[in-house]
Amino acid sequence: VSAVVIDGAALARSVYGKLAERVRKLADAGVRPGLGAIQVGDNPASTIYVGGKVKACSAIGVHSEVRKLPADVTEAAILAAIEAFNRSPAIHGILVQLPLPSHVSAERVTQAIAVEKDVDGFTWHNLGALVAGHPALAPCTPTGVMAMLDHYAIPLEGRRAVVIGRSTEVGKPMALMLIARGATVTVCNSRTRNLPEITAAADILVVAAGKAGLVTAGMIKPGAAVIDIGINRRADGKICGDIDYAGVAEVAGFVSPVPGGVGPMTVAMLIANTVVAAERMSRTAAP
Ligand code: NAP
């Protein structure tokens, strides 16, 4: 048996097609959505991520601005850059590319973003709204995973879902979204005992640990949907996820590859959140 491959890149293209129409509508109303990105230091991965987001913006007519700050910048200077984006009428979405240098509090920086421009969905206001079941701007990676599951019509209600990883940015919001859809959710972490026993019961398995090779074929329920969020760089420089893709694809019903799975959908959801934020702000601003 071979799993259906969940093609995140193709799904992202169709998302951009729909977003481009909404961007044109906003243009008719005199509004151009804008994304403000802050990059601290020149971590090569961060440069690639920010570059990809800027490219995605320009492809569908979304304005973008990047503030590149040196690695030894003060936290106050980062907060000032955020404040400038918070006040800018050309900017509807703000992202701070993580990780930040260790002398800076990522928490203080993230929480300084205006709630209505928080397109990563990391402010406590927006995370709290997700907890309460009234998401406004929700974290992009789990939102992208939900769109992938829905596109392939994978049922969630009444099903067993297992999330590996409990980070505030990925694992926790992922679990909340699955809970909201009526799945029975188990969240695992690095201390979890008998991980293979837990994953083997999963109809939906979402892996977000950042550990290459963590999930193997023997841990998968036959026919399960397996979504690989992990991004790891192998010794040969190539990117891989957290699952043994070839082995898992023999057992699973659906599997998402890395690259070409969750990554492109994460970027698409960021741009979608920026368009949503612009639509909301333009309605509020209307006379
Ligand atoms: P993180 O903050 O490092 O969290 C990793 C989580 O995985 C932690 O909760 C950790 O447990 C758990 N974990 C680690 N090793 C484990 C193990 N052996 N068994 C079970 N659980 C284990 O990372 P993150 O920000 O959530 O990101 C997770 C991965 O997704 C990374 O590879 C990241 O690069 C990737 N990512 C991809 C995208 C995308 O667009 N595709 C977006 C965001 C992140 P503890 O809490 O006990 O330490």
mmCIF file of C-alpha atoms and ligand atoms in Angstrom, residues 49 141 164-171 188-192 195 207-211 214 228-232 242 262-264 266-267, ligand 1:
data_model
loop_
_atom_site.group_PDB
_atom_site.id
_atom_site.type_symbol
_atom_site.label_atom_id
_atom_site.label_comp_id
_atom_site.label_asym_id
_atom_site.label_seq_id
_atom_site.Cartn_x
_atom_site.Cartn_y
_atom_site.Cartn_z
ATOM 1 C CA TYR A 49 12.255 32.267 5.235
ATOM 2 C CA THR A 141 1.567 26.377 10.674
ATOM 3 C CA ILE A 164 4.042 15.269 18.897
ATOM 4 C CA GLY A 165 5.362 18.584 20.269
ATOM 5 C CA ARG A 166 3.876 21.078 22.711
ATOM 6 C CA SER A 167 5.398 24.411 21.669
ATOM 7 C CA THR A 168 3.292 27.545 21.963
ATOM 8 C CA GLU A 169 3.836 28.335 18.274
ATOM 9 C CA VAL A 170 3.068 24.908 16.794
ATOM 10 C CA GLY A 171 2.113 21.913 18.967
ATOM 11 C CA CYS A 188 3.207 14.218 23.380
ATOM 12 C CA ASN A 189 6.531 15.748 24.426
ATOM 13 C CA SER A 190 10.140 14.707 24.985
ATOM 14 C CA ARG A 191 9.221 13.028 28.291
ATOM 15 C CA THR A 192 6.365 10.952 26.887
ATOM 16 C CA LEU A 195 5.505 7.045 22.238
ATOM 17 C CA VAL A 207 4.646 15.530 14.131
ATOM 18 C CA ALA A 208 6.329 18.765 15.248
ATOM 19 C CA ALA A 209 9.396 17.792 17.265
ATOM 20 C CA GLY A 210 12.338 18.861 15.112
ATOM 21 C CA LYS A 211 13.957 15.400 15.332
ATOM 22 C CA LEU A 214 11.643 10.267 15.166
ATOM 23 C CA ASP A 228 5.167 16.097 9.125
ATOM 24 C CA ILE A 229 5.847 19.630 10.361
ATOM 25 C CA GLY A 230 9.501 19.091 11.272
ATOM 26 C CA ILE A 231 12.314 20.800 9.402
ATOM 27 C CA ASN A 232 15.789 19.357 9.869
ATOM 28 C CA ASP A 242 10.677 14.225 11.457
ATOM 29 C CA VAL A 262 3.505 22.030 5.539
ATOM 30 C CA GLY A 263 6.199 24.614 4.698
ATOM 31 C CA PRO A 264 4.518 26.209 1.653
ATOM 32 C CA THR A 266 2.610 27.971 6.438
ATOM 33 C CA VAL A 267 3.729 30.826 4.195
HETATM 34 P P1 NAP B 1 10.248 23.401 19.644
HETATM 35 O O1 NAP B 1 9.794 24.647 20.298
HETATM 36 O O2 NAP B 1 11.669 22.963 19.757
HETATM 37 O O3 NAP B 1 9.322 22.215 20.203
HETATM 38 C C1 NAP B 1 9.581 20.873 19.906
HETATM 39 C C2 NAP B 1 8.621 20.003 20.692
HETATM 40 O O4 NAP B 1 8.873 18.647 20.360
HETATM 41 C C3 NAP B 1 8.786 20.131 22.201
HETATM 42 O O5 NAP B 1 7.521 20.185 22.817
HETATM 43 C C4 NAP B 1 9.534 18.866 22.583
HETATM 44 O O6 NAP B 1 9.235 18.367 23.879
HETATM 45 C C5 NAP B 1 9.032 17.895 21.545
HETATM 46 N N1 NAP B 1 9.988 16.821 21.329
HETATM 47 C C6 NAP B 1 11.306 16.930 21.069
HETATM 48 N N2 NAP B 1 11.862 15.719 20.965
HETATM 49 C C7 NAP B 1 10.882 14.806 21.180
HETATM 50 C C8 NAP B 1 10.832 13.401 21.235
HETATM 51 N N3 NAP B 1 11.944 12.666 21.053
HETATM 52 N N4 NAP B 1 9.650 12.805 21.481
HETATM 53 C C9 NAP B 1 8.542 13.534 21.664
HETATM 54 N N5 NAP B 1 8.515 14.882 21.640
HETATM 55 C C10 NAP B 1 9.685 15.523 21.400
HETATM 56 O O7 NAP B 1 9.947 23.432 18.091
HETATM 57 P P2 NAP B 1 8.695 24.063 17.280
HETATM 58 O O8 NAP B 1 8.900 25.512 17.108
HETATM 59 O O9 NAP B 1 7.415 23.564 17.851
HETATM 60 O O10 NAP B 1 8.934 23.371 15.872
HETATM 61 C C11 NAP B 1 8.919 21.963 15.728
HETATM 62 C C12 NAP B 1 9.504 21.575 14.380
HETATM 63 O O11 NAP B 1 8.668 22.112 13.353
HETATM 64 C C13 NAP B 1 10.904 22.127 14.094
HETATM 65 O O12 NAP B 1 11.594 21.197 13.298
HETATM 66 C C14 NAP B 1 10.633 23.374 13.290
HETATM 67 O O13 NAP B 1 11.716 23.705 12.444
HETATM 68 C C15 NAP B 1 9.448 22.945 12.501
HETATM 69 N N6 NAP B 1 8.586 24.031 12.032
HETATM 70 C C16 NAP B 1 8.189 23.974 10.744
HETATM 71 C C17 NAP B 1 7.357 24.948 10.244
HETATM 72 C C18 NAP B 1 6.933 24.858 8.819
HETATM 73 O O14 NAP B 1 6.511 25.840 8.256
HETATM 74 N N7 NAP B 1 6.978 23.681 8.198
HETATM 75 C C19 NAP B 1 6.928 25.990 11.065
HETATM 76 C C20 NAP B 1 7.310 26.001 12.392
HETATM 77 C C21 NAP B 1 8.143 25.011 12.877
HETATM 78 P P3 NAP B 1 9.576 19.206 25.243
HETATM 79 O O15 NAP B 1 8.538 20.276 25.305
HETATM 80 O O16 NAP B 1 9.434 18.178 26.309
HETATM 81 O O17 NAP B 1 10.961 19.722 25.073
#
